[in-house]
Structures are given as structure tokens and as C-alpha cells.
């Protein structure tokens, strides 16, 4: 911690220009959520600064890659001083939209929907959770994780009235497309889609993030099949 | 369907050589789960063949990209004949390890764990679900989605005895690393990690797929912030 004052002195936000989006390449942008996650972890551990070599070891990225990436934020100190964790965390968060205070609703209260509703993931990224929409009348009227469960058919009117930015869609595959269209009509601009189907919504300014868990699973299976310790070499119990 | 016999004639597996892994580039491999998903959807719709231009439209990929990718599988017909859906689906599945009949356990029966246990995603990819491990004694002894819920502390012995290939890890962040080490000791070779922390396991032949949902969420927030219809232009209800 001996250099912490100097470190702070290196990047006081007032003397540094704010990061310009156009100065940050798409490739760097794609890596930012991971930096944000690691920096958040460092903050939780009470670390005020970290060297690029230590961050490099933790993140399994080369120190030179880290220096290149974080230079975009005016967030690099002189050699030997390291990074100011809180400053970088805030700047990266700002660029990623953490401070935009987006509002979100959830659609679908199956197990996956329930786990997303219950998670602190959204609040931690500055997103306000407003309500849950669900088809099952047995669930409508309940309060889950402090949020009202409203009838799915009211989603459009409700989201329009409350200017909802973001919807977390966790409905069965066949319900995903009509619900997404309804949300788009209501002015929702972002859909985080867990419905294992790609949405066909080509609307200007509409952003969709499809979460295909099964694609990741197949990627893992491929690596299992092609990695050294082949399962077939193991002489499985059930094959005996 | 008029050319279906000819189409079939173009790629009878017996007359075509099996796809060679070394002939398929990493970039193609990364795209394969998505092809597999779309071809599965076509099969559910009862489609026996599809032209590259139709597949291209559906997948929002250029037809030439599709032709290039699928050529690796001997799965392309003459122009005008299209692809044999079942053949391609099977070949891609084979390459991805769908036919390896991997065995899997689940660790953690929170909402997310529960939703993964209940999903048909694993069976559909040929993976056999064996058991669930959970710390909470109130849940141990129950049967969830047809699987026994066993005490977490028995995971190592049990997985070793049953030669488990794959574990789906959905435990709180602080439990993830010790549990992953225990599973690795038990010979589990693949971990599908939903614990929002990166595992530090550098073991030869061990494959880890980290599912960082929050990274995807932040990516979506970034796109929301930088896309045309900025939320700040909307005049939000709460700003009035």
C-alpha cells in the first residue's frame, strides 16, 4: 500500500479525460465484463490496487494484454504502481452501462426464471427489478423476491406504462417469440433470452442476448471427447 | 421433396468417409452447436432436407459460410439439392460427443440447480443424469426429477465409484472451488460451472466450462447504452 497516494495521484478522474467509447475496440469491449467481474472480486477482498502481473496471473491473461486493454481507460499507472482497483472498476462499469439504472422485468417463473429473479446479479449491475410476468394463474398475485407476479397478458400495457428497458425472458420455447414481439411493442429495448430459441426481431435499437446454455454444454462435450483422458479409456462401471 | 432420393444418394454414410476431427477447424467447431440446434429444430418440424439459402436465412449466416462449414462433413449436396438434415445432425452430434453417453451429476439444488436438473437439455445430448448432491440436509433423501438427492460430502466417493464424467456445478461461489477439487479427485473430467467464479483447476484432461451469466448481462447493457434508441431519450416515468 506504500504507493497508494501516488497511485491515486496518477488517475484522479478530474484530471483524466473520461473514456471515449470510440477509443475502445470491440475486442476490448468483449473482454470488459470479465475485467469488471475480477475487479469486483478484488474490491470484495479489500484490495485497493493490483499490479498487472498479479491481475495477469489471476485472470490467466498475459500482463501485456491487460496493459493494452486497460490503457483505454487511462487506468494504468507507472510501472511498479499497479492499477487502482476502484477507479478501473467504476470506469469499466460506466462504459458497460452499469450506471444507467436500467429497469427490468422478468417473464416466466419456472425454475430458471425463479433463479434469475432471486439472484442479486441485476441489482449488482445497477439494474432495478420491477415485476414478474407469468402465465400460471396459481402464481399470479404472489410476491417473489419482493416483486409482484403479474399476469403475462398484461405485460405489454404494464411495460409501456412503466418504460421498461430490459426483459429477462425465461418462458417455454414456443411462447418466446410472441412474448418478445409484445415486449418490443411495449418499448422494451433489450431482451435477455433464456428460452433456448433465437428470436426473430429485427427492430432498430432492439438488443437481444440469447443464452444458449445447450451450446455451451455441447462445447464442453466436444472438449471432453477430444481431450487426453478419453472417457472410453476409463472402463466404465456400467460397461462391465 | 422431389429430389430427396437423389439427396439421400449423395451422402450415404457408407460411401462417404466419416468426418475427421483434424479436418475441422476450431472456428467451425465453435459454430457447430448452433448448427446442431438448428438442425434439431428442422427435424422437429419434419424437414428432411434444406437448401443452404434457406438455412442461411434462418440462421442469419451467409450461404457461403454454411457451405464452407458443412463441407467438412461431406454433408453438402449438389447445387439445388440441399442438405440432408438427419445425416448432418447425426454427424455433427457425433463430432460434438453426443453419442459418447457421458454420465453426469448435479451439485447444488438451489433454484438454478433445480432448473438444470429438471431440464431435458442433458438427455437430449445423450448425457445420462445419475444423481444430485446437496448440502442442505432437508433436501437430502428426496427424489428430484427422478434423481436421488445425496449428501454433498459423499460426492467424491460416489463419483469415483460410479465413474462420473461430468458435473454440473451450481453451488454458492465460496463452495465452488473446494467442490470442484473434490470432483477432480474423484475422476470427474468435465465441470459445467454455474457458480459465477472461475475455477482454479489446472489438471491435465480436465475440461471446465464457466457460465458467466453476468458477463452476458453486462454485454447486453453495453449494447443498450450504445445503441440508437438510448434509454435517456425516452423520458422515463421516474424522472418526471
Coordinates of C-alpha atoms in Angstrom, one line a residue:
Chain A
X1 CA 0.0 0.0 0.0
X2 CA 3.0 2.3 0.2
X3 CA 2.4 3.9 -3.1
X4 CA -1.3 4.2 -2.8
X5 CA -1.2 8.0 -2.7
X6 CA 0.9 8.2 -5.8
X7 CA -1.3 5.6 -7.4
X8 CA -4.4 7.7 -6.7
X9 CA -2.5 10.7 -7.9
X10 CA -1.9 9.1 -11.3
X11 CA -5.6 8.9 -12.2
X12 CA -7.8 11.3 -10.4
X13 CA -10.9 11.3 -12.6
X14 CA -10.9 15.1 -12.7
X15 CA -7.5 15.3 -14.3
X16 CA -8.1 12.4 -16.7
X17 CA -10.5 12.6 -19.6
X18 CA -13.4 10.2 -19.4
X19 CA -13.1 7.1 -21.5
X20 CA -14.3 7.6 -25.0
X21 CA -16.3 4.8 -26.5
X22 CA -14.8 5.2 -29.9
X23 CA -11.3 4.8 -28.5
X24 CA -12.2 1.3 -27.2
X25 CA -12.2 -1.6 -29.7
X26 CA -14.9 -4.2 -29.9
X27 CA -12.5 -6.8 -28.9
X28 CA -11.7 -4.9 -25.7
X29 CA -15.4 -4.3 -25.1
X30 CA -16.0 -8.0 -25.3
X31 CA -13.4 -8.6 -22.6
X32 CA -14.6 -5.9 -20.2
X33 CA -17.3 -7.8 -18.4
X34 CA -14.6 -10.3 -17.2
X35 CA -12.3 -7.4 -16.0
X36 CA -15.3 -6.0 -14.2
X37 CA -16.0 -9.3 -12.5
X38 CA -12.4 -9.7 -11.4
X39 CA -12.1 -6.1 -10.2
X40 CA -15.3 -6.6 -8.2
X41 CA -13.9 -9.6 -6.6
X42 CA -10.7 -7.7 -5.7
X43 CA -12.8 -4.9 -4.1
X44 CA -14.7 -7.5 -2.1
X45 CA -11.3 -8.8 -0.9
X46 CA -10.4 -5.2 0.1
X47 CA -7.6 -4.7 -2.4
X48 CA -7.1 -1.1 -3.4
X49 CA -4.6 -1.7 -6.1
X50 CA -3.1 -4.6 -8.1
X51 CA -0.1 -5.0 -10.4
X52 CA -0.7 -6.1 -14.0
X53 CA 1.4 -9.2 -13.3
X54 CA -0.8 -10.2 -10.3
X55 CA -4.0 -9.5 -12.3
X56 CA -2.5 -11.4 -15.2
X57 CA -1.9 -14.5 -13.0
X58 CA -5.4 -14.3 -11.6
X59 CA -7.1 -13.9 -14.9
X60 CA -4.8 -16.2 -16.9
X61 CA -4.2 -13.4 -19.5
X62 CA -0.8 -12.0 -20.4
X63 CA 0.2 -8.9 -18.5
X64 CA 0.8 -7.1 -21.8
X65 CA -2.8 -7.9 -22.9
X66 CA -4.0 -6.4 -19.7
X67 CA -1.9 -3.3 -20.1
X68 CA -3.1 -2.9 -23.6
X69 CA -6.8 -3.4 -22.7
X70 CA -6.8 -1.1 -19.7
X71 CA -4.8 1.7 -21.3
X72 CA -8.0 2.6 -23.0
X73 CA -9.3 3.8 -19.6
X74 CA -6.4 6.0 -18.6
X75 CA -6.3 3.4 -15.8
X76 CA -2.7 2.3 -16.0
X77 CA -0.1 3.6 -13.5
X78 CA 3.6 3.9 -13.9
X79 CA 5.5 0.6 -13.8
X80 CA 5.6 -0.8 -10.3
X81 CA 2.5 1.1 -9.1
X82 CA -0.2 -1.1 -10.5
X83 CA -3.9 -0.4 -11.1
X84 CA -6.3 1.5 -8.9
X85 CA -9.0 -1.1 -8.5
X86 CA -12.0 1.1 -7.6
X87 CA -11.2 3.6 -10.3
X88 CA -10.9 1.0 -13.0
X89 CA -14.0 -0.9 -11.7
X90 CA -16.1 2.3 -11.9
X91 CA -14.8 3.3 -15.3
X92 CA -15.4 -0.1 -16.8
X93 CA -18.8 -0.3 -15.2
X94 CA -19.7 3.2 -16.6
X95 CA -18.7 2.1 -20.1
X96 CA -20.7 -1.1 -19.8
X97 CA -23.8 0.8 -18.7
X98 CA -23.9 -0.2 -15.0
X99 CA -24.7 3.4 -14.1
X100 CA -27.6 3.8 -16.5
X101 CA -30.1 2.4 -13.8
X102 CA -31.9 0.3 -16.4
X103 CA -35.3 -1.1 -15.3
X104 CA -36.1 -4.8 -15.9
X105 CA -38.9 -7.2 -15.7
X106 CA -38.9 -11.0 -15.7
X107 CA -41.1 -13.1 -17.9
X108 CA -41.6 -16.7 -16.9
X109 CA -41.4 -18.1 -13.3
X110 CA -40.3 -21.6 -13.9
X111 CA -37.2 -22.9 -12.1
X112 CA -34.8 -20.9 -14.3
X113 CA -37.0 -17.8 -14.1
X114 CA -37.2 -18.2 -10.4
X115 CA -33.4 -18.5 -10.0
X116 CA -32.9 -15.4 -12.2
X117 CA -35.5 -13.4 -10.2
X118 CA -33.9 -14.4 -6.9
X119 CA -30.3 -13.7 -8.0
X120 CA -28.6 -10.4 -6.9
X121 CA -26.9 -10.3 -10.4
X122 CA -29.1 -7.5 -11.7
X123 CA -29.0 -5.1 -8.7
X124 CA -25.2 -5.5 -8.5
X125 CA -25.1 -4.1 -12.1
X126 CA -27.3 -1.2 -11.2
X127 CA -30.5 -2.7 -12.8
X128 CA -33.8 -2.1 -11.0
X129 CA -36.1 -5.1 -10.9
X130 CA -39.7 -4.1 -11.3
X131 CA -42.1 -7.0 -11.8
X132 CA -42.5 -10.6 -12.9
X133 CA -45.0 -11.8 -15.6
X134 CA -46.3 -15.3 -15.5
X135 CA -49.0 -17.3 -17.3
X136 CA -49.8 -19.7 -14.5
X137 CA -52.8 -18.2 -12.6
X138 CA -51.7 -20.1 -9.5
X139 CA -48.6 -17.9 -9.3
X140 CA -50.1 -14.6 -10.3
X141 CA -50.8 -12.4 -7.3
X142 CA -47.9 -13.8 -5.3
X143 CA -44.8 -11.8 -4.3
X144 CA -41.5 -13.5 -5.3
X145 CA -38.1 -12.0 -4.2
X146 CA -40.0 -8.8 -3.3
X147 CA -41.5 -8.5 -6.8
X148 CA -45.2 -8.7 -7.7
X149 CA -46.2 -11.6 -10.0
X150 CA -48.5 -10.1 -12.7
X151 CA -50.5 -11.9 -15.5
X152 CA -48.5 -12.4 -18.6
X153 CA -51.2 -10.9 -20.8
X154 CA -50.7 -7.6 -19.0
X155 CA -47.0 -7.4 -19.9
X156 CA -47.4 -5.1 -22.9
X157 CA -49.6 -2.4 -21.2
X158 CA -47.6 -2.6 -18.0
X159 CA -44.2 -2.3 -19.6
X160 CA -45.3 0.5 -21.8
X161 CA -46.6 2.4 -18.8
X162 CA -43.5 1.8 -16.7
X163 CA -41.0 2.4 -19.5
X164 CA -39.2 -0.9 -19.0
X165 CA -35.8 -1.1 -20.6
X166 CA -34.9 -4.7 -20.3
X167 CA -36.8 -8.1 -20.1
X168 CA -35.4 -11.4 -18.8
X169 CA -37.2 -14.0 -20.9
X170 CA -37.4 -17.5 -19.4
X171 CA -40.6 -18.9 -21.0
X172 CA -41.0 -22.2 -22.9
X173 CA -39.6 -22.0 -26.4
X174 CA -43.0 -21.8 -28.2
X175 CA -44.0 -18.7 -26.1
X176 CA -40.8 -16.8 -26.6
X177 CA -41.4 -15.2 -30.0
X178 CA -44.9 -13.8 -29.4
X179 CA -43.9 -12.6 -25.9
X180 CA -40.7 -10.9 -27.4
X181 CA -42.9 -9.2 -30.0
X182 CA -45.2 -8.0 -27.3
X183 CA -42.3 -6.6 -25.3
X184 CA -40.9 -4.9 -28.3
X185 CA -44.2 -3.2 -29.0
X186 CA -44.2 -2.0 -25.4
X187 CA -40.9 -0.2 -26.0
X188 CA -38.6 -2.7 -24.2
X189 CA -35.2 -2.3 -25.9
X190 CA -33.3 -5.2 -24.5
X191 CA -34.2 -8.9 -24.2
X192 CA -32.1 -11.4 -22.2
X193 CA -33.4 -14.5 -23.7
X194 CA -33.1 -17.9 -21.9
X195 CA -35.8 -19.6 -23.9
X196 CA -33.4 -21.7 -26.0
X197 CA -34.7 -20.3 -29.3
X198 CA -33.3 -17.4 -31.3
X199 CA -35.8 -14.5 -31.5
X200 CA -36.7 -13.1 -34.9
X201 CA -36.9 -9.4 -34.0
X202 CA -35.1 -7.1 -36.4
X203 CA -36.1 -3.8 -34.8
X204 CA -33.9 -0.8 -34.9
X205 CA -32.4 -0.2 -31.5
X206 CA -33.6 -3.5 -30.1
X207 CA -30.8 -5.6 -28.5
X208 CA -31.1 -9.3 -27.8
X209 CA -28.8 -11.5 -25.9
X210 CA -29.5 -15.2 -26.5
X211 CA -28.4 -17.5 -23.7
X212 CA -27.9 -20.9 -25.3
X213 CA -26.9 -23.0 -22.4
X214 CA -27.0 -26.1 -24.5
X215 CA -24.4 -24.7 -27.0
X216 CA -22.0 -24.4 -24.1
X217 CA -22.8 -27.9 -22.9
X218 CA -22.1 -29.3 -26.4
X219 CA -18.8 -27.3 -26.5
X220 CA -17.9 -29.0 -23.2
X221 CA -18.8 -32.4 -24.5
X222 CA -16.7 -31.8 -27.6
X223 CA -13.7 -31.0 -25.4
X224 CA -14.3 -34.0 -23.2
X225 CA -14.4 -36.2 -26.3
X226 CA -11.2 -34.8 -27.8
X227 CA -9.2 -34.2 -24.6
X228 CA -6.5 -36.6 -23.4
X229 CA -8.3 -38.6 -20.7
X230 CA -10.9 -40.1 -23.0
X231 CA -13.9 -41.5 -21.1
X232 CA -13.8 -44.6 -23.2
X233 CA -10.4 -45.4 -21.7
X234 CA -11.8 -45.4 -18.2
X235 CA -13.6 -48.7 -18.3
X236 CA -16.9 -47.5 -17.1
X237 CA -18.8 -49.3 -14.4
X238 CA -21.9 -49.9 -16.5
X239 CA -19.9 -51.3 -19.3
X240 CA -18.6 -54.2 -17.2
Chain B
X1 CA -39.1 -33.3 -51.6
X2 CA -38.8 -34.2 -55.3
X3 CA -35.1 -34.7 -55.1
X4 CA -35.0 -36.4 -51.8
X5 CA -33.8 -39.8 -53.2
X6 CA -31.1 -38.1 -55.1
X7 CA -30.2 -36.2 -52.0
X8 CA -30.0 -39.3 -50.0
X9 CA -27.9 -40.8 -52.7
X10 CA -25.4 -38.1 -52.4
X11 CA -24.3 -38.9 -48.9
X12 CA -25.0 -42.4 -47.8
X13 CA -22.7 -42.7 -44.8
X14 CA -21.3 -45.9 -46.1
X15 CA -20.0 -44.3 -49.3
X16 CA -18.7 -41.2 -47.6
X17 CA -15.7 -41.1 -45.3
X18 CA -16.5 -40.2 -41.6
X19 CA -15.6 -36.7 -40.7
X20 CA -12.1 -36.4 -39.5
X21 CA -11.6 -34.2 -36.5
X22 CA -8.3 -32.8 -37.8
X23 CA -10.0 -31.6 -41.0
X24 CA -12.4 -29.4 -39.0
X25 CA -11.0 -26.0 -37.8
X26 CA -11.5 -24.7 -34.3
X27 CA -13.6 -21.8 -35.7
X28 CA -16.0 -24.3 -37.3
X29 CA -16.1 -26.4 -34.1
X30 CA -17.2 -23.3 -32.2
X31 CA -20.1 -22.8 -34.6
X32 CA -21.2 -26.5 -34.6
X33 CA -23.5 -26.4 -31.5
X34 CA -25.6 -23.7 -33.2
X35 CA -25.9 -25.8 -36.4
X36 CA -26.8 -28.8 -34.2
X37 CA -29.5 -26.8 -32.6
X38 CA -31.0 -25.5 -35.8
X39 CA -30.9 -28.9 -37.5
X40 CA -32.6 -30.4 -34.4
X41 CA -35.3 -27.8 -34.8
X42 CA -35.7 -28.7 -38.5
X43 CA -36.1 -32.4 -37.6
X44 CA -38.8 -31.5 -35.0
X45 CA -40.5 -29.6 -37.9
X46 CA -40.3 -32.8 -40.0
X47 CA -37.9 -31.3 -42.6
X48 CA -35.8 -34.0 -44.3
X49 CA -33.7 -31.6 -46.3
X50 CA -32.9 -27.9 -46.6
X51 CA -31.1 -25.7 -49.1
X52 CA -28.1 -23.7 -47.9
X53 CA -30.0 -20.5 -48.8
X54 CA -33.0 -21.4 -46.6
X55 CA -30.7 -22.5 -43.7
X56 CA -28.7 -19.3 -44.3
X57 CA -31.9 -17.2 -43.9
X58 CA -32.9 -19.0 -40.7
X59 CA -29.5 -18.8 -39.1
X60 CA -28.6 -15.3 -40.3
X61 CA -25.3 -16.6 -41.7
X62 CA -24.2 -16.3 -45.3
X63 CA -25.0 -19.3 -47.5
X64 CA -21.3 -19.4 -48.5
X65 CA -20.3 -19.6 -44.8
X66 CA -22.7 -22.5 -44.3
X67 CA -21.4 -24.3 -47.4
X68 CA -17.8 -23.9 -46.2
X69 CA -18.6 -25.1 -42.7
X70 CA -20.7 -28.1 -43.7
X71 CA -18.3 -29.2 -46.4
X72 CA -16.2 -30.6 -43.6
X73 CA -18.8 -33.3 -43.0
X74 CA -19.3 -34.4 -46.6
X75 CA -22.7 -33.1 -45.9
X76 CA -23.3 -30.9 -48.9
X77 CA -25.2 -31.9 -51.9
X78 CA -25.0 -30.7 -55.5
X79 CA -26.4 -27.3 -56.0
X80 CA -30.2 -27.3 -55.9
X81 CA -30.4 -30.4 -53.8
X82 CA -29.7 -29.0 -50.4
X83 CA -28.6 -30.7 -47.1
X84 CA -29.8 -34.0 -45.7
X85 CA -30.9 -32.8 -42.3
X86 CA -30.8 -36.1 -40.3
X87 CA -27.4 -37.0 -41.7
X88 CA -25.8 -33.7 -40.9
X89 CA -27.5 -33.6 -37.4
X90 CA -26.1 -37.0 -36.6
X91 CA -22.6 -36.3 -37.9
X92 CA -22.3 -33.0 -36.1
X93 CA -23.7 -34.6 -32.9
X94 CA -21.1 -37.4 -33.3
X95 CA -18.3 -34.9 -33.6
X96 CA -19.6 -33.0 -30.5
X97 CA -19.6 -36.1 -28.4
X98 CA -23.4 -36.5 -28.3
X99 CA -23.0 -40.3 -28.8
X100 CA -20.4 -40.8 -26.0
X101 CA -23.2 -41.3 -23.4
X102 CA -21.4 -39.3 -20.8
X103 CA -22.7 -39.6 -17.2
X104 CA -23.4 -36.5 -15.2
X105 CA -24.2 -35.5 -11.6
X106 CA -25.5 -32.2 -10.4
X107 CA -24.1 -30.4 -7.4
X108 CA -26.3 -27.8 -5.7
X109 CA -30.0 -27.7 -5.7
X110 CA -30.8 -24.0 -5.4
X111 CA -33.2 -22.5 -7.9
X112 CA -30.6 -22.6 -10.7
X113 CA -29.5 -26.1 -9.8
X114 CA -33.1 -27.2 -9.7
X115 CA -33.8 -25.7 -13.2
X116 CA -30.8 -27.5 -14.7
X117 CA -31.8 -30.8 -13.1
X118 CA -35.3 -30.5 -14.4
X119 CA -34.3 -29.5 -17.9
X120 CA -34.2 -32.1 -20.7
X121 CA -31.1 -30.5 -22.1
X122 CA -28.7 -33.2 -21.0
X123 CA -30.7 -36.2 -22.1
X124 CA -31.3 -34.6 -25.5
X125 CA -27.5 -34.5 -25.9
X126 CA -27.2 -38.2 -24.9
X127 CA -26.0 -37.5 -21.3
X128 CA -27.2 -39.7 -18.5
X129 CA -28.1 -38.0 -15.3
X130 CA -27.2 -40.0 -12.3
X131 CA -27.6 -38.1 -9.0
X132 CA -27.8 -34.7 -7.3
X133 CA -25.5 -33.7 -4.4
X134 CA -26.7 -31.1 -1.9
X135 CA -25.5 -29.7 1.4
X136 CA -28.9 -28.9 2.8
X137 CA -30.0 -31.9 5.0
X138 CA -33.6 -31.0 4.4
X139 CA -33.3 -31.8 0.7
X140 CA -31.0 -34.9 1.1
X141 CA -33.0 -38.1 0.7
X142 CA -35.6 -36.6 -1.6
X143 CA -36.0 -37.5 -5.3
X144 CA -36.0 -34.6 -7.7
X145 CA -36.7 -35.1 -11.4
X146 CA -36.3 -38.8 -10.8
X147 CA -32.8 -38.4 -9.3
X148 CA -31.7 -39.2 -5.7
X149 CA -30.5 -36.2 -3.7
X150 CA -27.4 -37.3 -1.9
X151 CA -25.3 -35.6 0.8
X152 CA -22.6 -33.2 -0.7
X153 CA -19.9 -34.8 1.4
X154 CA -20.4 -38.1 -0.3
X155 CA -19.8 -36.7 -3.8
X156 CA -16.2 -37.7 -4.0
X157 CA -16.6 -41.4 -3.0
X158 CA -19.8 -41.7 -5.0
X159 CA -18.5 -40.1 -8.2
X160 CA -15.3 -42.3 -8.1
X161 CA -17.4 -45.4 -7.6
X162 CA -19.8 -44.5 -10.5
X163 CA -17.1 -43.2 -12.9
X164 CA -18.9 -39.9 -13.4
X165 CA -17.7 -38.0 -16.5
X166 CA -19.4 -34.6 -16.0
X167 CA -20.6 -32.4 -13.1
X168 CA -23.0 -29.5 -13.3
X169 CA -21.8 -27.2 -10.5
X170 CA -24.4 -24.7 -9.2
X171 CA -23.3 -24.0 -5.7
X172 CA -22.6 -20.7 -4.0
X173 CA -19.4 -19.0 -5.1
X174 CA -17.4 -19.8 -2.0
X175 CA -18.2 -23.6 -2.2
X176 CA -17.3 -23.9 -5.9
X177 CA -13.5 -24.3 -5.7
X178 CA -13.4 -27.0 -2.9
X179 CA -16.2 -28.9 -4.5
X180 CA -14.5 -28.8 -7.9
X181 CA -11.3 -30.1 -6.4
X182 CA -13.2 -32.9 -4.8
X183 CA -14.8 -33.8 -8.1
X184 CA -11.5 -33.7 -9.9
X185 CA -10.0 -36.1 -7.3
X186 CA -13.0 -38.4 -8.0
X187 CA -12.0 -38.6 -11.7
X188 CA -14.7 -36.2 -13.0
X189 CA -13.3 -34.8 -16.2
X190 CA -15.7 -32.1 -17.1
X191 CA -17.3 -29.3 -15.0
X192 CA -20.1 -27.2 -16.2
X193 CA -19.7 -24.3 -13.8
X194 CA -22.6 -22.0 -12.9
X195 CA -21.1 -20.7 -9.7
X196 CA -20.1 -17.3 -11.1
X197 CA -16.5 -17.8 -10.2
X198 CA -13.6 -19.1 -12.3
X199 CA -12.2 -22.4 -11.0
X200 CA -8.5 -22.8 -10.5
X201 CA -8.0 -26.4 -11.6
X202 CA -5.1 -26.9 -14.0
X203 CA -5.4 -30.7 -14.3
X204 CA -4.4 -32.5 -17.5
X205 CA -7.5 -33.7 -19.3
X206 CA -9.9 -31.7 -17.0
X207 CA -12.3 -29.5 -19.0
X208 CA -14.2 -26.6 -17.4
X209 CA -17.0 -24.6 -19.0
X210 CA -17.6 -21.5 -16.9
X211 CA -21.1 -20.0 -17.4
X212 CA -20.8 -16.3 -16.5
X213 CA -24.4 -15.2 -16.9
X214 CA -23.4 -11.8 -15.6
X215 CA -20.9 -11.2 -18.3
X216 CA -23.6 -11.7 -20.9
X217 CA -25.9 -9.3 -19.0
X218 CA -23.2 -6.7 -19.0
X219 CA -22.6 -7.2 -22.7
X220 CA -26.3 -6.5 -23.2
X221 CA -26.2 -3.4 -21.0
X222 CA -23.3 -2.1 -23.1
X223 CA -25.2 -2.6 -26.3
X224 CA -28.3 -0.9 -24.7
X225 CA -26.2 2.0 -23.7
X226 CA -24.6 2.5 -27.1
X227 CA -27.5 1.5 -29.4
X228 CA -29.6 4.1 -31.2
X229 CA -32.7 4.3 -29.0
X230 CA -30.9 5.5 -25.8
X231 CA -33.0 5.0 -22.7
X232 CA -32.2 8.5 -21.7
X233 CA -34.1 9.8 -24.7
X234 CA -37.3 8.1 -23.5
X235 CA -38.1 10.4 -20.6
X236 CA -38.5 7.7 -18.0
X237 CA -41.6 7.7 -15.8
X238 CA -39.5 8.0 -12.6
X239 CA -37.6 11.1 -13.9
X240 CA -40.8 13.1 -14.3

